[in-house]
Coordinates of C-alpha atoms in Angstrom, one line a residue:
Chain Z
X1 CA 54.6 -44.3 53.8
X2 CA 51.8 -45.9 55.7
X3 CA 51.3 -43.3 58.3
X4 CA 52.2 -40.3 56.1
X5 CA 49.7 -37.6 55.4
X6 CA 49.2 -36.9 51.7
X7 CA 50.8 -33.5 52.1
X8 CA 53.9 -35.1 53.6
X9 CA 54.0 -37.4 50.6
X10 CA 53.9 -34.3 48.4
X11 CA 56.8 -32.6 50.2
X12 CA 58.9 -35.7 50.4
X13 CA 58.4 -36.7 46.8
X14 CA 59.0 -33.2 45.5
X15 CA 62.2 -32.9 47.6
X16 CA 63.5 -36.2 46.1
X17 CA 62.6 -35.0 42.6
X18 CA 64.3 -31.6 43.1
X19 CA 67.4 -33.3 44.3
X20 CA 67.8 -35.0 41.0
X21 CA 66.5 -32.2 38.8
X22 CA 67.3 -28.6 39.4
X23 CA 64.5 -27.6 37.0
X24 CA 61.9 -28.6 39.6
X25 CA 60.2 -25.5 40.9
X26 CA 57.3 -25.3 43.4
X27 CA 54.6 -22.7 43.4
X28 CA 52.2 -22.0 46.2
X29 CA 49.5 -19.4 46.6
X30 CA 49.6 -18.6 50.4
X31 CA 48.6 -22.1 51.4
X32 CA 52.0 -23.4 52.6
X33 CA 50.8 -23.5 56.1
X34 CA 47.8 -25.6 55.1
X35 CA 49.9 -27.9 52.9
X36 CA 52.8 -28.1 55.4
X37 CA 55.3 -27.3 52.7
X38 CA 57.7 -25.3 55.0
X39 CA 60.3 -27.9 54.4
X40 CA 60.2 -27.2 50.7
X41 CA 60.7 -23.6 51.4
X42 CA 63.7 -24.3 53.5
X43 CA 65.3 -26.8 51.3
X44 CA 64.5 -25.6 47.8
X45 CA 65.3 -22.0 48.6
X46 CA 64.8 -19.9 45.4
X47 CA 63.0 -22.7 43.6
X48 CA 60.1 -22.4 46.1
X49 CA 57.9 -19.5 45.1
X50 CA 55.0 -18.4 47.2
X51 CA 53.2 -15.9 44.9
X52 CA 50.6 -14.8 47.5
X53 CA 46.9 -15.0 47.1
X54 CA 46.8 -14.8 43.4
X55 CA 45.9 -18.1 41.6
X56 CA 45.6 -16.6 38.1
X57 CA 49.2 -15.2 38.5
X58 CA 50.3 -18.6 39.9
X59 CA 49.2 -20.3 36.7
X60 CA 50.8 -17.6 34.6
X61 CA 54.1 -17.7 36.4
X62 CA 54.0 -21.5 36.0
X63 CA 53.5 -21.1 32.3
X64 CA 56.5 -18.7 32.0
X65 CA 58.7 -21.0 34.1
X66 CA 57.7 -23.9 31.8
X67 CA 58.7 -21.7 28.8
X68 CA 62.1 -21.3 30.3
X69 CA 62.5 -25.0 30.8
X70 CA 61.4 -25.5 34.4
X71 CA 58.9 -28.1 35.6
X72 CA 56.5 -26.3 37.9
X73 CA 54.6 -28.1 40.6
X74 CA 51.6 -25.9 41.5
X75 CA 49.6 -26.2 44.6
X76 CA 46.4 -24.6 45.8
X77 CA 43.0 -25.8 47.1
X78 CA 41.1 -27.7 44.3
X79 CA 38.4 -25.0 43.7
X80 CA 41.1 -22.3 43.2
X81 CA 43.2 -24.5 41.0
X82 CA 40.3 -25.1 38.7
X83 CA 37.1 -22.9 38.8
X84 CA 38.9 -19.8 40.0
X85 CA 41.7 -19.9 37.5
X86 CA 40.2 -22.0 34.8
X87 CA 40.9 -19.7 31.9
X88 CA 44.6 -19.4 33.0
X89 CA 44.9 -23.1 33.3
X90 CA 43.1 -23.7 30.0
X91 CA 45.1 -21.2 27.9
X92 CA 48.5 -20.4 29.5
X93 CA 49.1 -24.0 30.5
X94 CA 46.8 -26.3 28.4
X95 CA 46.4 -24.5 25.1
X96 CA 50.0 -23.2 25.2
X97 CA 51.2 -26.8 25.7
X98 CA 53.2 -26.1 28.8
X99 CA 54.3 -29.0 31.0
X100 CA 53.0 -28.3 34.5
X101 CA 51.7 -30.3 37.4
X102 CA 48.7 -28.9 39.4
X103 CA 47.9 -30.4 42.7
X104 CA 44.4 -29.5 43.9
X105 CA 43.8 -30.3 47.5
X106 CA 40.7 -31.1 49.7
X107 CA 38.4 -32.2 46.9
X108 CA 34.6 -32.5 47.4
X109 CA 33.4 -33.0 50.9
X110 CA 36.9 -33.4 52.3
X111 CA 37.0 -29.5 52.5
X112 CA 34.8 -30.1 55.6
X113 CA 34.9 -26.9 57.8
X114 CA 35.8 -24.7 54.8
X115 CA 32.3 -25.3 53.6
X116 CA 30.5 -24.7 50.3
X117 CA 32.7 -21.9 49.0
X118 CA 35.8 -24.2 49.2
X119 CA 34.0 -27.4 48.3
X120 CA 34.7 -28.5 44.7
X121 CA 32.2 -30.9 43.2
X122 CA 33.1 -29.7 39.7
X123 CA 36.9 -29.5 39.4
X124 CA 37.2 -32.8 37.5
X125 CA 34.3 -31.8 35.2
X126 CA 36.1 -28.5 34.4
X127 CA 39.5 -30.1 33.9
X128 CA 38.1 -32.9 31.7
X129 CA 37.3 -30.5 28.9
X130 CA 40.9 -29.3 28.4
X131 CA 42.2 -31.2 25.4
X132 CA 45.2 -33.6 26.0
X133 CA 45.6 -33.1 29.8
X134 CA 45.9 -35.8 32.4
X135 CA 43.6 -36.1 35.5
X136 CA 44.2 -38.2 38.6
X137 CA 42.3 -38.6 41.8
X138 CA 44.6 -40.3 44.3
X139 CA 43.5 -42.6 47.1
X140 CA 46.8 -43.7 48.7
X141 CA 50.2 -42.4 49.6
X142 CA 52.2 -44.8 47.4
X143 CA 49.9 -44.0 44.5
X144 CA 50.3 -40.3 45.0
X145 CA 54.1 -40.6 45.0
X146 CA 54.1 -42.8 41.9
X147 CA 51.9 -40.3 40.0
X148 CA 53.9 -37.3 41.0
X149 CA 57.0 -39.0 39.8
X150 CA 55.3 -39.9 36.5
X151 CA 54.0 -36.4 36.1
X152 CA 57.5 -35.1 36.5
X153 CA 59.0 -37.0 33.6
X154 CA 56.0 -37.0 31.3
X155 CA 55.0 -34.0 29.3
X156 CA 51.8 -32.0 29.3
X157 CA 49.4 -30.7 31.8
X158 CA 48.6 -32.7 34.9
X159 CA 45.8 -32.2 37.5
X160 CA 46.1 -34.3 40.6
X161 CA 43.2 -34.2 43.1
X162 CA 44.1 -35.3 46.6
X163 CA 43.1 -34.9 50.2
X164 CA 45.8 -33.3 52.4
X165 CA 45.5 -35.5 55.4
X166 CA 46.1 -39.1 56.0
X167 CA 44.6 -41.5 53.5
X168 CA 43.6 -45.0 54.2
X169 CA 46.5 -47.2 53.0
X170 CA 45.4 -49.4 50.1
X171 CA 48.8 -50.3 48.7
X172 CA 52.2 -51.6 49.6
X173 CA 54.3 -49.7 47.2
X174 CA 54.8 -52.6 44.8
X175 CA 51.8 -52.1 42.6
X176 CA 51.9 -51.2 39.0
X177 CA 50.0 -47.9 38.5
X178 CA 50.8 -47.4 34.9
X179 CA 47.5 -48.7 33.6
X180 CA 45.5 -46.1 35.4
X181 CA 43.6 -48.5 37.6
X182 CA 44.1 -51.2 40.2
X183 CA 41.7 -54.1 40.8
X184 CA 41.3 -54.3 44.5
X185 CA 38.8 -57.1 44.7
X186 CA 37.7 -59.8 42.3
X187 CA 34.1 -60.4 41.7
X188 CA 31.7 -61.9 39.1
X189 CA 28.3 -60.2 39.2
X190 CA 29.2 -56.5 38.6
X191 CA 31.8 -53.8 39.1
X192 CA 32.2 -50.8 41.4
X193 CA 34.6 -48.2 40.0
X194 CA 35.7 -45.7 42.6
X195 CA 38.3 -43.0 43.2
X196 CA 39.8 -41.1 46.1
X197 CA 38.0 -41.4 49.4
X198 CA 35.3 -43.4 47.8
X199 CA 37.5 -46.4 47.2
X200 CA 37.2 -47.3 50.9
X201 CA 33.4 -47.0 50.7
X202 CA 33.4 -49.2 47.6
X203 CA 35.4 -51.9 49.4
X204 CA 33.0 -51.8 52.3
X205 CA 30.0 -52.0 49.9
X206 CA 31.6 -55.1 48.3
X207 CA 32.0 -56.7 51.6
X208 CA 28.4 -56.0 52.5
X209 CA 27.2 -57.3 49.2
X210 CA 29.3 -60.5 49.7
X211 CA 27.2 -61.2 52.9
X212 CA 24.1 -61.0 50.6
X213 CA 25.7 -63.5 48.3
X214 CA 26.6 -61.0 45.6
X215 CA 30.1 -61.0 44.3
X216 CA 31.3 -57.7 42.8
X217 CA 34.7 -56.5 41.7
X218 CA 36.1 -53.2 43.0
X219 CA 38.4 -51.1 40.9
X220 CA 40.3 -48.0 42.0
X221 CA 40.0 -46.0 38.7
X222 CA 42.4 -43.3 39.8
X223 CA 43.3 -42.1 36.3
X224 CA 40.2 -40.2 35.2
X225 CA 41.8 -39.0 32.0
X226 CA 42.9 -40.6 29.8
X227 CA 40.7 -43.3 31.2
X228 CA 41.6 -46.9 30.6
X229 CA 38.9 -47.9 28.2
X230 CA 39.7 -51.6 28.1
X231 CA 39.0 -52.1 31.8
X232 CA 35.7 -50.2 31.5
X233 CA 34.6 -52.3 28.5
X234 CA 35.7 -55.5 30.2
X235 CA 33.7 -54.6 33.2
X236 CA 30.6 -53.7 31.1
X237 CA 30.8 -57.2 29.5
X238 CA 30.7 -58.8 32.9
X239 CA 27.6 -57.0 34.3
X240 CA 26.2 -53.8 35.8
X241 CA 28.5 -50.9 36.9
X242 CA 28.2 -48.6 39.9
X243 CA 30.6 -45.6 40.0
X244 CA 31.4 -43.8 43.2
X245 CA 33.0 -40.4 43.4
X246 CA 33.4 -37.5 45.8
X247 CA 32.3 -35.1 43.0
X248 CA 29.2 -34.1 41.1
X249 CA 27.9 -37.0 39.1
X250 CA 28.0 -34.6 36.1
X251 CA 31.3 -34.5 34.4
X252 CA 33.4 -36.6 36.7
X253 CA 34.4 -40.3 37.0
X254 CA 30.9 -41.6 36.6
X255 CA 30.3 -39.6 33.4
X256 CA 33.6 -40.7 32.0
X257 CA 32.8 -44.3 32.6
X258 CA 29.2 -43.9 31.2
X259 CA 30.6 -42.3 28.0
X260 CA 32.8 -45.3 27.4
X261 CA 30.1 -47.8 28.3
X262 CA 27.3 -46.3 26.2
X263 CA 29.6 -46.0 23.1
X264 CA 31.1 -49.5 23.4
X265 CA 29.0 -51.9 25.4
X266 CA 25.8 -50.5 26.9
X267 CA 25.0 -51.9 30.3
X268 CA 23.0 -50.8 33.3
X269 CA 24.8 -48.2 35.4
X270 CA 24.3 -46.1 38.5
X271 CA 26.4 -43.1 39.4
X272 CA 27.0 -42.5 43.1
X273 CA 28.1 -38.9 43.8
X274 CA 26.9 -35.4 44.5
X275 CA 23.7 -34.5 42.7
X276 CA 22.6 -30.9 41.9
X277 CA 23.8 -29.7 45.3
X278 CA 26.3 -27.1 46.5
X279 CA 28.6 -27.8 49.4
X280 CA 28.2 -26.9 53.0
X281 CA 30.1 -27.0 56.3
X282 CA 30.2 -30.3 58.1
X283 CA 32.4 -33.1 59.4
X284 CA 33.4 -35.7 56.8
X285 CA 31.1 -38.5 58.0
X286 CA 28.1 -36.1 58.2
X287 CA 28.7 -34.8 54.7
X288 CA 29.1 -38.3 53.3
X289 CA 25.7 -39.1 54.7
X290 CA 24.1 -35.9 53.4
X291 CA 25.5 -36.3 49.9
X292 CA 24.9 -40.0 49.6
X293 CA 28.5 -41.0 49.5
X294 CA 28.3 -44.0 51.9
X295 CA 29.0 -47.7 51.3
X296 CA 25.3 -48.3 51.8
X297 CA 24.4 -46.0 48.9
X298 CA 26.8 -47.9 46.7
X299 CA 25.6 -51.4 47.7
X300 CA 21.9 -50.4 47.4
X301 CA 22.6 -49.1 43.9
X302 CA 24.2 -52.4 42.9
X303 CA 21.4 -54.4 44.4
X304 CA 18.9 -52.3 42.4
X305 CA 20.8 -52.9 39.2
X306 CA 21.0 -56.6 39.7
X307 CA 17.3 -57.0 40.4
Chain H
X1 CA 69.4 -0.6 9.7
X2 CA 67.8 2.7 10.6
X3 CA 65.2 2.0 13.3
X4 CA 62.6 4.4 11.9
X5 CA 62.9 2.7 8.5
X6 CA 62.4 -0.7 10.2
X7 CA 59.3 0.7 11.9
X8 CA 58.0 1.9 8.5
X9 CA 58.6 -1.6 7.1
X10 CA 56.7 -3.2 10.0
X11 CA 53.8 -0.8 9.5
X12 CA 53.8 -1.5 5.7
X13 CA 53.6 -5.3 6.2
X14 CA 51.1 -5.0 9.0
X15 CA 48.8 -3.0 6.7
X16 CA 49.4 -5.4 3.8
X17 CA 48.6 -8.4 6.0
X18 CA 45.4 -6.9 7.3
X19 CA 44.3 -5.5 4.0
X20 CA 44.9 -8.9 2.4
X21 CA 42.6 -10.4 5.1
X22 CA 40.1 -7.6 4.6
X23 CA 39.5 -6.7 8.3
X24 CA 41.2 -6.9 11.7
X25 CA 42.9 -5.2 14.6
X26 CA 44.5 -2.2 12.7
X27 CA 44.3 0.3 15.6
X28 CA 46.2 -1.5 18.3
X29 CA 48.6 -3.2 15.9
X30 CA 49.8 0.1 14.5
X31 CA 50.2 1.8 17.9
X32 CA 53.1 -0.6 18.9
X33 CA 55.0 -0.6 15.6
X34 CA 57.7 1.8 16.8
X35 CA 58.3 -0.2 20.0
X36 CA 58.5 -3.4 18.1
X37 CA 61.0 -1.8 15.7
X38 CA 63.2 -0.7 18.6
X39 CA 63.0 -4.0 20.4
X40 CA 63.6 -6.3 17.4
X41 CA 65.7 -3.9 15.4
X42 CA 68.0 -2.6 18.0
X43 CA 67.6 -3.9 21.5
X44 CA 66.7 -7.6 21.7
X45 CA 69.2 -10.4 21.4
X46 CA 67.0 -12.6 19.2
X47 CA 67.1 -14.1 15.7
X48 CA 65.8 -17.3 14.1
X49 CA 69.3 -18.8 14.5
X50 CA 69.2 -18.1 18.2
X51 CA 65.8 -19.5 19.0
X52 CA 67.3 -22.2 21.3
X53 CA 69.9 -19.9 22.8
X54 CA 69.2 -19.8 26.5
X55 CA 70.8 -16.4 26.7
X56 CA 68.5 -14.8 24.2
X57 CA 65.9 -12.2 25.2
X58 CA 62.2 -13.0 25.4
X59 CA 59.2 -11.0 24.2
X60 CA 55.5 -11.4 25.2
X61 CA 52.8 -9.6 23.4
X62 CA 50.2 -9.6 26.2
X63 CA 47.8 -7.5 24.1
X64 CA 47.5 -10.5 21.8
X65 CA 45.1 -8.9 19.4
X66 CA 48.1 -6.8 18.1
X67 CA 49.5 -10.1 16.7
X68 CA 49.6 -8.8 13.1
X69 CA 52.2 -6.2 14.0
X70 CA 54.3 -8.9 15.7
X71 CA 54.0 -11.2 12.7
X72 CA 55.2 -8.5 10.4
X73 CA 58.2 -8.0 12.6
X74 CA 59.0 -11.7 12.8
X75 CA 58.7 -12.0 9.0
X76 CA 61.2 -9.1 8.6
X77 CA 63.5 -10.7 11.1
X78 CA 63.5 -13.9 9.0
X79 CA 61.5 -16.3 11.2
X80 CA 59.3 -17.2 8.2
X81 CA 58.7 -16.1 4.6
X82 CA 56.2 -13.7 3.1
X83 CA 53.7 -16.4 2.0
X84 CA 53.5 -17.5 5.7
X85 CA 52.7 -13.9 6.7
X86 CA 49.8 -13.7 4.3
X87 CA 48.3 -16.8 5.9
X88 CA 46.9 -14.6 8.7
X89 CA 43.6 -16.1 9.8
X90 CA 43.2 -18.4 6.8
X91 CA 41.6 -21.8 7.5
X92 CA 44.1 -24.1 9.1
X93 CA 46.6 -21.3 9.5
X94 CA 49.7 -21.2 11.6
X95 CA 49.3 -17.5 12.0
X96 CA 46.2 -17.0 14.1
X97 CA 44.7 -13.7 15.2
X98 CA 46.3 -14.0 18.6
X99 CA 49.9 -15.3 19.0
X100 CA 50.5 -19.0 19.5
X101 CA 53.9 -20.2 20.7
X102 CA 53.3 -23.7 19.2
X103 CA 52.1 -22.6 15.8
X104 CA 54.2 -19.6 14.9
X105 CA 58.0 -19.5 14.8
X106 CA 59.4 -16.7 17.0
X107 CA 56.4 -16.4 19.3
X108 CA 57.6 -16.9 22.9
X109 CA 54.2 -17.1 24.6
X110 CA 50.6 -17.8 23.6
X111 CA 48.4 -14.8 24.4
X112 CA 45.0 -13.5 23.7
X113 CA 43.0 -13.8 26.8
X114 CA 43.9 -10.4 28.2
X115 CA 46.0 -10.3 31.3
X116 CA 47.5 -13.7 30.9
X117 CA 50.5 -12.7 28.8
X118 CA 51.9 -10.4 31.5
X119 CA 51.6 -13.1 34.1
X120 CA 53.6 -15.5 31.8
X121 CA 56.1 -12.8 31.2
X122 CA 56.7 -12.5 35.0
X123 CA 57.2 -16.3 35.0
X124 CA 59.7 -16.1 32.1
X125 CA 61.6 -13.3 33.9
X126 CA 61.5 -15.3 37.1
X127 CA 62.8 -18.4 35.3
X128 CA 65.8 -16.5 33.9
X129 CA 66.4 -14.9 37.3
X130 CA 66.5 -18.4 38.8
X131 CA 69.0 -19.4 36.1
X132 CA 71.1 -16.5 37.0
X133 CA 70.9 -15.1 33.5
X134 CA 71.3 -11.5 32.4
X135 CA 68.9 -11.7 29.5
X136 CA 65.8 -9.5 29.4
X137 CA 62.1 -10.2 29.2
X138 CA 60.0 -7.6 27.4
X139 CA 56.2 -7.4 27.5
X140 CA 53.7 -5.1 25.9
X141 CA 50.3 -4.7 27.7
X142 CA 47.4 -2.6 26.4
X143 CA 45.9 0.3 28.3
X144 CA 42.5 -1.3 28.0
X145 CA 44.0 -4.7 29.0
X146 CA 44.9 -3.2 32.4
X147 CA 41.2 -3.4 33.2
X148 CA 42.0 -7.0 33.9
X149 CA 42.8 -7.7 37.6
X150 CA 45.3 -10.4 36.7
X151 CA 47.7 -7.7 35.4
X152 CA 47.9 -6.1 38.8
X153 CA 48.6 -9.6 40.3
X154 CA 51.5 -9.9 37.9
X155 CA 52.8 -6.4 38.8
X156 CA 52.7 -7.2 42.5
X157 CA 54.6 -10.4 41.8
X158 CA 57.2 -8.7 39.6
X159 CA 57.9 -6.0 42.1
X160 CA 58.1 -8.4 45.1
X161 CA 60.4 -10.7 43.2
X162 CA 62.6 -7.8 42.1
X163 CA 62.4 -8.7 38.5
X164 CA 64.7 -6.0 37.2
X165 CA 65.2 -7.9 33.9
X166 CA 61.5 -7.5 33.1
X167 CA 60.6 -4.4 31.1
X168 CA 56.9 -3.8 30.7
X169 CA 55.5 -1.4 28.1
X170 CA 52.0 0.0 28.6
X171 CA 50.6 0.9 25.2
X172 CA 48.6 4.0 26.2
X173 CA 46.8 4.6 23.0
X174 CA 43.8 5.9 25.0
X175 CA 41.2 3.6 23.4
X176 CA 39.7 0.2 24.0
X177 CA 37.1 -1.7 21.9
X178 CA 34.1 0.3 23.2
X179 CA 35.7 3.7 23.3
X180 CA 38.0 5.9 25.2
X181 CA 39.6 4.3 28.2
X182 CA 38.8 7.3 30.3
X183 CA 35.1 6.8 29.5
X184 CA 35.0 3.0 30.2
X185 CA 37.1 2.6 33.3
X186 CA 39.3 5.6 33.9
X187 CA 42.9 4.4 34.3
X188 CA 43.9 7.7 35.9
X189 CA 47.7 8.1 35.7
X190 CA 49.5 4.9 34.7
X191 CA 52.9 6.2 35.8
X192 CA 51.7 7.0 39.3
X193 CA 50.0 3.6 39.5
X194 CA 53.0 1.7 38.4
X195 CA 55.3 3.6 40.8
X196 CA 52.8 2.8 43.6
X197 CA 53.1 -0.9 42.6
X198 CA 56.8 -0.8 43.0
X199 CA 58.0 -0.2 39.5
X200 CA 60.2 2.5 38.1
X201 CA 57.9 4.1 35.6
X202 CA 57.8 7.0 33.3
X203 CA 56.1 8.2 30.1
X204 CA 57.7 8.4 26.6
X205 CA 56.6 9.3 23.2
X206 CA 55.6 5.9 21.8
X207 CA 56.0 7.2 18.2
X208 CA 59.6 8.2 18.6
X209 CA 62.1 5.4 18.2
X210 CA 64.9 7.3 19.7
X211 CA 62.9 8.1 22.8
X212 CA 61.8 4.5 23.2
X213 CA 65.4 3.3 22.8
X214 CA 66.6 5.8 25.4
X215 CA 63.9 4.6 27.8
X216 CA 64.9 1.0 27.4
X217 CA 68.6 1.9 28.1
X218 CA 67.4 3.7 31.2
X219 CA 65.2 0.8 32.3
X220 CA 68.1 -1.6 31.9
X221 CA 70.2 0.3 34.4
X222 CA 67.7 -0.1 37.2
X223 CA 68.6 -2.7 39.7
X224 CA 66.2 -4.4 42.1
X225 CA 63.0 -3.2 40.5
X226 CA 61.1 -3.9 37.3
X227 CA 60.4 -1.0 34.9
X228 CA 57.2 0.1 33.3
X229 CA 57.5 2.4 30.3
X230 CA 54.2 4.1 29.5
X231 CA 54.1 4.6 25.7
X232 CA 52.2 7.7 24.7
X233 CA 50.7 6.4 21.5
X234 CA 47.8 6.8 19.1
X235 CA 45.5 4.0 17.9
X236 CA 46.1 3.6 14.2
X237 CA 49.5 5.3 14.6
X238 CA 51.3 6.4 11.5
X239 CA 48.2 6.1 9.2
X240 CA 46.4 9.5 9.3
X241 CA 43.1 8.1 8.0
X242 CA 43.0 5.4 10.7
X243 CA 44.2 7.7 13.4
X244 CA 41.2 9.9 12.8
X245 CA 38.7 7.1 12.5
X246 CA 36.6 7.1 15.7
X247 CA 36.0 3.3 15.8
X248 CA 39.5 2.0 15.0
X249 CA 40.0 -1.0 17.2
X250 CA 38.8 -3.8 14.9
X251 CA 38.1 -2.5 11.4
X252 CA 35.9 -4.0 8.8
X253 CA 36.6 -1.3 6.2
X254 CA 33.8 0.3 4.0
X255 CA 34.7 1.5 0.5
X256 CA 36.1 4.8 1.7
X257 CA 38.3 3.0 4.3
X258 CA 39.4 0.5 1.8
X259 CA 40.6 3.2 -0.6
X260 CA 42.3 5.0 2.3
X261 CA 44.1 1.8 3.4
X262 CA 45.3 1.1 -0.1
X263 CA 46.5 4.6 -0.5
X264 CA 48.3 4.4 2.9
X265 CA 50.0 1.2 1.7
X266 CA 51.2 2.9 -1.5
X267 CA 52.6 5.8 0.6
X268 CA 54.4 3.4 3.0
X269 CA 55.7 1.4 0.0
X270 CA 57.3 4.5 -1.4
X271 CA 58.8 5.3 2.0
X272 CA 60.5 2.0 2.3
X273 CA 61.2 1.7 -1.4
X274 CA 59.3 -1.5 -2.3
X275 CA 56.7 -2.2 -4.9
X276 CA 53.3 -2.0 -3.2

């Protein structure tokens, strides 16, 4: 798994699921070339459906397939899976209580050259307001595989946010992902909660803080909804919290953590993420700088809270 | 049972339901009564006992605001009792304005946000095609609903996937909420449009149960293509007072309308031989 791109993990996992379960069906909206799902087309045959460039219909077809007992796995770019087809996702899938798994790719600045039109800083915020659904932002191939497998057997609406390309390997494949978080580094002075590509930055920030004599814990909080309240409250009791996300600070990981913290154990917090900005074209490292998504932004925030 | 009589019963209970509530979507509920009567009375393999039968037919009311007519039909088919029917839009109801597959027995798909039902219907038809089944999926879309771009996405998908077990009815009652369809966004010729989209399509008298049944028989024979039957209907169909009422999409009756509605209910009751 280590060298696999996330899109390869998707294909491989879905193929394994489809082998065991003939009710697995895959929907694509003319992004198979981007997702590299040609193997799915070859091997799943009729159970692979490319609807064309019509995301609203993609969600509707998924709903109908779910009604007839299928488990649809739906892929499109994250902005089209959420803001473009939001009412369809909300009603035909969420409100109608259909079991479906939506995989939204290239979240936030990872859309790079596709630029602002394709750069979702708001997908998690939108999805969070759908009652009863599940939201994940994955950071690692093993984690992505485990969550796809869980989403297949569980019931309800799933939204999984992932990059398409190779992710930094964080896990060995032996971890327990059932609690919705993994503690990657122990610490005593405070907590950094991060998800997706920001986990790597959070770990770097913790290392940098260590040099300054500050010990913080780093937690990959990949299940954004339902969020594990216990770990957030536990962290709040320990000290200040910094959240780090490749998303608008409104409505995403940081907001979700803040809601739990303020209602249960108020503590100083800082949210690292995109602020009141639209996306733009750029390479990943450039965009991380521009939007303040670097390890330095995280460590600076933590130092500020501890002062 | 005689299909026209079944239609009269559906019309009677639709009127009773809405009169009991005091207001609602009379116009577009009444225009599909004959079609529902043919589908549920004659054509579709459905019943409360068969709700889990994988070979049963499916129905999606994409123009969800016509829910009251579907509810009257489902009541008459025995999916629930009369008391349930009169729970329409009451606080905490399981019979909401727009159909809900979780709340109401017999409803196959949740609809109400226009355009979404027809998409789901294409998904249901696709699912049954994948399963190699011969059962049919029927969907009713409104003429006004076809303003929604999503409908045309669904039609492209249905034609491309050769969903020949999908039969779509277009309720061409010529009006939408704000007026005549031709004044708001002229639909031009639905039959021509649907043919251009890869459907077999033709127009029938949506008030004539025999014509509707014949059209469905014809649609079922077609292989490799979905069918779109354009129903020539009247908003408020079968209740002269409502047919002539200019603004008859959602009616909050004044005293004159209330009297006319009560009178229509009595007339319908006599026709189907029940106490009004």
